Short mmCIF file of C-alpha atoms in Angstrom, two decimals:
data_model
loop_
_atom_site.label_atom_id
_atom_site.label_comp_id
_atom_site.label_asym_id
_atom_site.label_seq_id
_atom_site.Cartn_x
_atom_site.Cartn_y
_atom_site.Cartn_z
CA MET A 1 -32.13 0.51 60.47
CA VAL A 2 -31.18 3.89 61.87
CA LEU A 3 -27.40 4.36 61.66
CA ASP A 4 -26.29 5.73 65.04
CA THR A 5 -22.64 6.51 65.80
CA GLY A 6 -23.74 7.88 69.18
CA SER A 7 -24.99 4.60 70.68
CA GLU A 8 -23.75 1.08 71.26
CA LEU A 9 -26.33 -1.70 71.12
CA SER A 10 -27.97 -2.63 67.81
CA TRP A 11 -31.59 -3.70 68.09
CA LEU A 12 -34.68 -4.74 66.13
CA HIS A 13 -38.40 -4.44 66.79
CA CYS A 14 -39.57 -7.96 67.63
CA LYS A 15 -43.21 -7.32 68.47
CA LYS A 16 -45.80 -6.23 65.90
CA THR A 17 -47.70 -3.01 66.65
CA VAL A 18 -49.69 -0.49 64.61
CA SER A 19 -46.61 1.78 64.25
CA PHE A 20 -44.22 -0.80 62.82
CA ASN A 21 -44.37 -1.89 59.18
CA SER A 22 -41.61 -4.47 59.58
CA ILE A 23 -40.32 -6.50 62.50
CA PHE A 24 -37.88 -9.32 63.19
CA ASN A 25 -39.69 -12.49 64.31
CA PRO A 26 -37.28 -14.65 66.38
CA LEU A 27 -39.65 -17.64 66.17
CA LEU A 28 -38.78 -17.96 62.48
CA SER A 29 -35.03 -18.16 63.13
CA SER A 30 -33.19 -21.38 64.02
CA SER A 31 -30.04 -19.45 64.98
CA TYR A 32 -31.70 -16.99 67.39
CA SER A 33 -30.75 -17.49 71.05
CA PRO A 34 -31.78 -15.31 74.06
CA VAL A 35 -28.98 -14.33 76.48
CA PRO A 36 -29.41 -15.55 80.11
CA CYS A 37 -29.03 -12.85 82.75
CA ASN A 38 -26.35 -14.81 84.63
CA SER A 39 -24.07 -14.97 81.56
CA PRO A 40 -20.84 -12.89 81.25
CA THR A 41 -22.36 -11.14 78.20
CA CYS A 42 -25.22 -9.80 80.34
CA LYS A 43 -23.17 -9.09 83.46
CA ILE A 44 -19.99 -7.60 81.96
CA LYS A 45 -20.45 -6.52 78.34
CA THR A 46 -23.49 -4.35 79.08
CA GLN A 47 -21.55 -2.10 81.48
CA ASP A 48 -21.25 0.76 78.97
CA LEU A 49 -25.01 0.88 78.35
CA PRO A 50 -26.78 3.93 79.88
CA VAL A 51 -29.10 1.75 82.03
CA PRO A 52 -27.76 -1.44 83.69
CA ALA A 53 -29.14 -4.73 82.35
CA SER A 54 -31.57 -6.65 84.57
CA CYS A 55 -33.23 -10.08 84.88
CA ASP A 56 -36.72 -10.77 83.55
CA PRO A 57 -39.04 -13.39 85.17
CA LYS A 58 -37.73 -16.06 82.78
CA GLY A 59 -34.11 -15.45 83.81
CA LEU A 60 -33.26 -13.67 80.54
CA CYS A 61 -31.14 -10.54 80.12
CA ARG A 62 -33.36 -7.45 79.91
CA VAL A 63 -32.13 -4.12 78.50
CA THR A 64 -33.64 -0.62 78.44
CA LEU A 65 -32.28 2.06 76.12
CA THR A 66 -33.08 5.76 76.22
CA TYR A 67 -32.12 8.51 73.76
CA ALA A 68 -31.78 12.31 73.83
CA ASP A 69 -35.05 12.79 71.88
CA LEU A 70 -36.88 11.05 74.77
CA THR A 71 -37.40 7.86 72.74
CA SER A 72 -36.97 4.66 74.75
CA THR A 73 -37.08 0.96 73.94
CA GLU A 74 -36.96 -2.21 76.02
CA GLY A 75 -36.43 -5.90 75.31
CA ASN A 76 -34.21 -8.95 75.65
CA LEU A 77 -30.56 -9.35 74.76
CA ALA A 78 -30.02 -12.16 72.25
CA THR A 79 -27.50 -13.61 69.80
CA GLU A 80 -27.98 -14.24 66.10
CA THR A 81 -25.97 -15.03 62.97
CA ILE A 82 -25.16 -11.94 60.88
CA LEU A 83 -24.26 -11.96 57.19
CA ILE A 84 -22.86 -8.76 55.67
CA GLY A 85 -20.26 -8.55 52.90
CA GLY A 86 -18.49 -11.80 53.81
CA PRO A 87 -18.81 -15.06 55.72
CA ALA A 88 -21.64 -15.55 58.23
CA ARG A 89 -20.78 -14.50 61.80
CA PRO A 90 -22.61 -16.42 64.54
CA GLY A 91 -23.02 -15.10 68.10
CA PHE A 92 -23.73 -11.46 67.23
CA VAL A 93 -25.30 -9.78 70.30
CA PHE A 94 -28.29 -7.48 69.75
CA GLY A 95 -31.53 -6.36 71.38
CA CYS A 96 -34.85 -7.97 70.45
CA MET A 97 -37.20 -5.19 71.57
CA ASP A 98 -40.85 -5.63 72.54
CA SER A 99 -41.90 -2.30 74.10
CA GLY A 100 -41.02 1.38 74.29
CA SER A 101 -42.11 4.95 73.59
CA SER A 102 -41.30 7.12 70.59
CA SER A 103 -41.46 10.80 69.68
CA ASN A 104 -41.66 10.06 65.95
CA SER A 105 -44.13 7.42 64.75
CA GLN A 106 -43.40 8.29 61.09
CA GLU A 107 -39.75 7.35 61.58
CA ASP A 108 -40.83 4.12 63.31
CA ALA A 109 -42.91 3.16 60.29
CA ARG A 110 -39.85 3.50 58.03
CA THR A 111 -37.36 1.50 60.11
CA THR A 112 -37.04 -1.90 61.78
CA GLY A 113 -34.45 -0.95 64.37
CA LEU A 114 -31.13 0.73 65.05
CA MET A 115 -27.50 -0.05 64.22
CA GLY A 116 -25.29 1.02 67.15
CA MET A 117 -21.92 2.14 65.75
CA ASN A 118 -19.91 3.65 68.62
CA ARG A 119 -16.73 2.13 70.10
CA GLY A 120 -18.42 0.08 72.85
CA SER A 121 -17.85 -3.68 73.12
CA LEU A 122 -21.38 -4.51 71.93
CA SER A 123 -21.52 -2.08 69.00
CA PHE A 124 -22.02 -3.39 65.47
CA ILE A 125 -18.61 -2.17 64.30
CA THR A 126 -16.77 -3.68 67.29
CA GLN A 127 -18.49 -7.06 67.09
CA MET A 128 -18.00 -7.33 63.31
CA GLY A 129 -14.34 -6.30 63.61
CA PHE A 130 -14.30 -3.76 60.78
CA PRO A 131 -11.22 -1.46 61.11
CA LYS A 132 -12.83 1.39 59.15
CA PHE A 133 -16.25 2.54 57.97
CA SER A 134 -17.69 5.49 56.06
CA TYR A 135 -21.07 6.98 55.33
CA CYS A 136 -22.49 9.70 53.14
CA ILE A 137 -25.91 11.24 53.90
CA SER A 138 -27.80 12.87 51.03
CA GLY A 139 -29.57 16.17 51.58
CA VAL A 140 -31.88 15.56 48.61
CA ASP A 141 -33.65 12.26 49.30
CA SER A 142 -33.19 9.04 51.25
CA SER A 143 -30.26 7.87 49.13
CA GLY A 144 -26.86 7.50 50.71
CA VAL A 145 -23.89 5.23 51.28
CA LEU A 146 -22.69 3.02 54.13
CA LEU A 147 -19.33 1.39 53.44
CA PHE A 148 -17.33 -1.04 55.57
CA GLY A 149 -13.60 -1.00 54.77
CA ASP A 150 -11.45 1.32 52.62
CA ALA A 151 -12.96 4.09 50.51
CA SER A 152 -10.61 4.27 47.51
CA PHE A 153 -12.49 6.04 44.72
CA ALA A 154 -11.06 8.33 42.04
CA TRP A 155 -14.06 10.67 42.33
CA LEU A 156 -13.66 11.16 46.10
CA LYS A 157 -11.60 14.19 47.16
CA PRO A 158 -8.75 13.66 49.66
CA LEU A 159 -10.13 13.54 53.21
CA SER A 160 -9.15 16.01 55.92
CA TYR A 161 -8.59 14.14 59.18
CA THR A 162 -8.94 15.13 62.81
CA PRO A 163 -7.79 12.82 65.63
CA LEU A 164 -10.20 11.06 67.96
CA VAL A 165 -9.90 12.20 71.58
CA ARG A 166 -9.31 9.45 74.12
CA ILE A 167 -9.01 9.64 77.90
CA SER A 168 -7.49 6.97 80.12
CA LYS A 169 -9.54 7.34 83.31
CA PRO A 170 -13.36 7.34 83.59
CA LEU A 171 -14.95 10.76 84.14
CA PRO A 172 -18.63 11.23 85.06
CA TYR A 173 -19.63 13.31 81.99
CA PHE A 174 -17.22 11.97 79.33
CA ASP A 175 -18.56 9.27 77.03
CA ARG A 176 -15.45 7.13 76.42
CA VAL A 177 -17.04 5.01 73.67
CA ALA A 178 -18.28 8.01 71.62
CA TYR A 179 -16.46 9.37 68.57
CA SER A 180 -15.04 12.39 70.34
CA VAL A 181 -13.04 15.04 68.44
CA GLN A 182 -11.55 18.38 69.47
CA LEU A 183 -13.55 21.42 68.37
CA GLU A 184 -11.16 24.42 68.33
CA GLY A 185 -13.33 27.27 67.11
CA ILE A 186 -16.29 28.42 65.02
CA LYS A 187 -16.31 30.82 62.11
CA VAL A 188 -19.27 32.80 60.67
CA GLY A 189 -18.37 34.00 57.20
CA SER A 190 -14.75 35.04 57.60
CA LYS A 191 -15.11 36.03 61.26
CA VAL A 192 -13.88 33.64 63.95
CA LEU A 193 -15.96 33.85 67.13
CA ASN A 194 -14.05 35.62 69.90
CA LEU A 195 -13.98 32.76 72.41
CA PRO A 196 -11.14 31.36 74.49
CA LYS A 197 -9.89 27.89 73.41
CA SER A 198 -10.68 26.66 76.93
CA VAL A 199 -14.46 26.73 76.30
CA PHE A 200 -14.07 23.87 73.81
CA ILE A 201 -11.93 21.64 76.06
CA PRO A 202 -13.60 19.11 78.41
CA ASP A 203 -13.32 20.09 82.09
CA HIS A 204 -12.21 17.92 85.04
CA THR A 205 -15.61 16.13 85.06
CA GLY A 206 -15.46 15.33 81.32
CA ALA A 207 -18.20 17.84 80.46
CA GLY A 208 -17.58 19.64 77.16
CA GLN A 209 -16.48 16.86 74.82
CA THR A 210 -17.41 17.14 71.11
CA MET A 211 -19.18 14.06 69.66
CA VAL A 212 -19.87 13.15 66.02
CA ASP A 213 -23.34 11.61 66.29
CA SER A 214 -25.29 10.41 63.25
CA GLY A 215 -28.23 9.49 65.49
CA THR A 216 -28.91 13.12 66.50
CA GLN A 217 -30.58 15.36 63.93
CA PHE A 218 -29.17 18.81 64.62
CA THR A 219 -26.00 20.24 66.18
CA PHE A 220 -25.96 21.36 69.81
CA LEU A 221 -23.42 23.65 71.44
CA LEU A 222 -22.82 24.46 75.11
CA GLY A 223 -24.45 27.70 76.25
CA GLU A 224 -21.57 30.19 76.04
CA VAL A 225 -20.54 29.03 72.58
CA TYR A 226 -24.15 28.82 71.34
CA SER A 227 -24.88 32.39 72.51
CA ALA A 228 -21.79 33.73 70.71
CA LEU A 229 -22.73 31.93 67.47
CA LYS A 230 -26.37 33.00 67.70
CA ASN A 231 -25.47 36.68 68.24
CA GLU A 232 -22.96 36.73 65.38
CA PHE A 233 -25.36 35.00 62.97
CA ILE A 234 -28.09 37.53 63.85
CA GLN A 235 -25.62 40.36 63.30
CA GLN A 236 -24.51 39.08 59.88
CA THR A 237 -28.07 38.39 58.65
CA LYS A 238 -29.61 41.74 59.65
CA GLY A 239 -31.62 43.05 56.72
CA ILE A 240 -31.51 39.60 55.09
CA LEU A 241 -33.67 37.57 57.51
CA ARG A 242 -36.62 38.56 59.73
CA VAL A 243 -36.39 37.12 63.26
CA PHE A 244 -39.48 35.25 64.51
CA ASP A 245 -39.85 37.14 67.77
CA ASP A 246 -41.84 34.81 70.03
CA PRO A 247 -40.13 34.27 73.42
CA ASN A 248 -42.44 31.32 74.15
CA PHE A 249 -41.39 29.34 71.06
CA VAL A 250 -38.35 27.05 71.26
CA PHE A 251 -38.10 24.43 68.52
CA GLN A 252 -37.37 20.90 69.83
CA GLY A 253 -36.64 22.36 73.26
CA ALA A 254 -33.24 23.82 72.36
CA MET A 255 -33.46 25.95 69.20
CA ASP A 256 -34.58 29.47 70.03
CA LEU A 257 -33.40 31.40 66.97
CA CYS A 258 -36.10 31.25 64.30
CA TYR A 259 -37.06 33.33 61.28
CA LEU A 260 -40.11 34.26 59.18
CA ILE A 261 -39.57 33.54 55.49
CA GLU A 262 -42.20 34.13 52.83
CA SER A 263 -43.68 30.80 51.75
CA THR A 264 -44.00 31.85 48.10
CA GLY A 265 -40.40 33.06 47.89
CA PRO A 266 -38.13 31.41 45.28
CA SER A 267 -35.48 30.16 47.75
CA LEU A 268 -33.59 31.09 50.88
CA PRO A 269 -31.45 34.25 50.68
CA ARG A 270 -27.66 34.02 50.55
CA LEU A 271 -26.42 33.27 54.08
CA PRO A 272 -22.99 33.37 55.73
CA ILE A 273 -21.24 29.99 55.96
CA VAL A 274 -20.78 28.61 59.49
CA SER A 275 -17.56 26.59 59.82
CA LEU A 276 -16.75 24.20 62.67
CA MET A 277 -12.96 24.23 63.08
CA PHE A 278 -11.16 21.10 64.26
CA SER A 279 -7.52 20.17 64.53
CA GLY A 280 -6.63 19.33 60.90
CA ALA A 281 -10.15 19.62 59.46
CA GLU A 282 -13.11 21.96 58.96
CA MET A 283 -16.83 21.28 58.53
CA SER A 284 -18.67 23.99 56.60
CA VAL A 285 -22.42 24.43 56.99
CA SER A 286 -24.06 26.54 54.31
CA GLY A 287 -27.33 27.36 52.53
CA GLU A 288 -30.32 25.18 53.31
CA ARG A 289 -28.45 23.26 56.00
CA LEU A 290 -28.41 26.41 58.17
CA LEU A 291 -32.20 26.73 58.43
CA TYR A 292 -34.89 24.09 58.95
CA ARG A 293 -38.54 24.66 58.12
CA VAL A 294 -40.75 23.89 61.13
CA PRO A 295 -43.44 21.48 59.87
CA GLY A 296 -47.00 22.81 60.10
CA LEU A 297 -46.08 26.22 61.58
CA SER A 298 -46.76 29.47 59.73
CA ARG A 299 -47.61 33.10 60.40
CA GLY A 300 -49.81 34.49 57.64
CA ARG A 301 -47.91 34.07 54.36
CA ASP A 302 -44.68 33.26 56.19
CA SER A 303 -43.22 29.90 57.10
CA VAL A 304 -41.13 29.53 60.26
CA TYR A 305 -37.54 28.39 59.82
CA CYS A 306 -35.16 27.74 62.72
CA PHE A 307 -31.38 28.00 62.92
CA THR A 308 -30.05 24.43 62.92
CA PHE A 309 -27.73 24.92 65.88
CA GLY A 310 -29.25 24.47 69.33
CA ASN A 311 -28.31 25.08 72.97
CA SER A 312 -27.07 21.92 74.74
CA ASP A 313 -27.81 23.53 78.12
CA LEU A 314 -31.55 23.56 77.35
CA LEU A 315 -31.46 19.80 76.70
CA GLY A 316 -29.41 19.04 79.80
CA ILE A 317 -26.53 17.69 77.67
CA GLU A 318 -23.02 18.42 78.95
CA ALA A 319 -21.43 18.18 75.49
CA PHE A 320 -21.12 19.53 71.96
CA VAL A 321 -22.99 17.21 69.57
CA ILE A 322 -22.60 17.30 65.77
CA GLY A 323 -25.78 15.83 64.28
CA HIS A 324 -26.53 14.26 60.90
CA HIS A 325 -28.19 17.38 59.42
CA HIS A 326 -24.77 19.05 59.26
CA GLN A 327 -23.13 15.88 57.93
CA GLN A 328 -25.25 15.92 54.76
CA ASN A 329 -23.22 15.81 51.53
CA LEU A 330 -20.06 14.96 53.43
CA TRP A 331 -18.10 11.76 53.13
CA VAL A 332 -17.43 10.90 56.78
CA GLU A 333 -14.85 8.20 57.51
CA PHE A 334 -14.20 6.61 60.92
CA ASP A 335 -10.67 5.16 60.84
CA LEU A 336 -10.42 3.06 64.00
CA ILE A 337 -6.90 1.75 63.30
CA ASN A 338 -5.42 5.26 63.12
CA SER A 339 -7.92 6.70 65.63
CA ARG A 340 -9.20 9.56 63.46
CA VAL A 341 -12.26 10.92 61.64
CA GLY A 342 -12.04 12.20 58.06
CA PHE A 343 -14.27 14.59 56.09
CA ALA A 344 -14.61 15.42 52.38
CA GLU A 345 -17.39 17.32 50.61
CA VAL A 346 -19.29 15.24 48.02
CA ARG A 347 -22.78 15.02 46.52
CA CYS A 348 -24.05 11.95 48.38
CA ASP A 349 -26.92 11.23 45.97
CA ILE A 350 -24.40 11.05 43.10
CA ALA A 351 -21.98 8.94 45.18
CA SER A 352 -24.82 6.54 45.90
CA LYS A 353 -25.59 6.13 42.18
CA ARG A 354 -21.91 5.63 41.33
CA LEU A 355 -21.67 2.81 43.86
CA GLY A 356 -25.10 1.40 43.06
CA ILE A 357 -26.00 1.44 46.76
CA ILE A 358 -29.17 2.76 48.38
CA VAL A 359 -29.47 2.81 52.19
#
């Protein structure tokens, strides 16, 4: 399952198609139960979902989910018994999906569904009642760690914590069930971008929050901040990197700073570290995590690599979003009791082997 801290409802593919290698078949389960559309679960608990639940012709609760990468999925809300690290828990609410559209069929072939991990009432973490969870995403292969409960390991460095941001009243552009933190500044090398603190603070509509989202690949910044970072990175890499100067090319609709790098070269040149500065914590992005090779695109002997920060404005997102590419080789802890997020640098492939866990 895709681990997604940016969404609420967990779901499984329930209908076999050419794209899916594995599905959940509800007909083989004696504990599976579809949710009626007149039930409180369908009427009340789905209120935080992006699209309101509806009734299908059989009187069952129908849900439609859409994501920033234009993927969508549709199906019925149901309950099932879940067993994970303890006693069985009946009545777990999830989506049993039977249709949808995807932008990545390769990803579909590798997964059976999605685990929604935000703070909404129907999220996996809320329903299971875990007070704390951590993950560690490897940058080397598919190994990694997902841990429910305390992370007390001698080999893990002390975590740096930043508080979660909460607001009391609903605002149109503020996602109240997201893991929202306060970004305070950005540093390139030793130089802090010359931006007022106000550009990082949500406005009166809620636009401008900073979300930690494992379900988004790259990191997206609002226009003014993105432009300042882009210009400074170009300035500090002059003579080191060659800009791919094609005004018509924008990778994934939001990443317009790309470079030409010789395919036969030994490795990427030494690049300035980009640091995201939070209250009480810092996230450093360095080396290969700063540039992403565009699959299948080349110019002569050169491959095209793009800067792994994008412009939120080009995607129509009114927020800063920190994606999983920049969370690689970080231990990331979500402490819901103390309302904070913690970070510590660690080799996630080695952590996975130490714990004997592959996810």
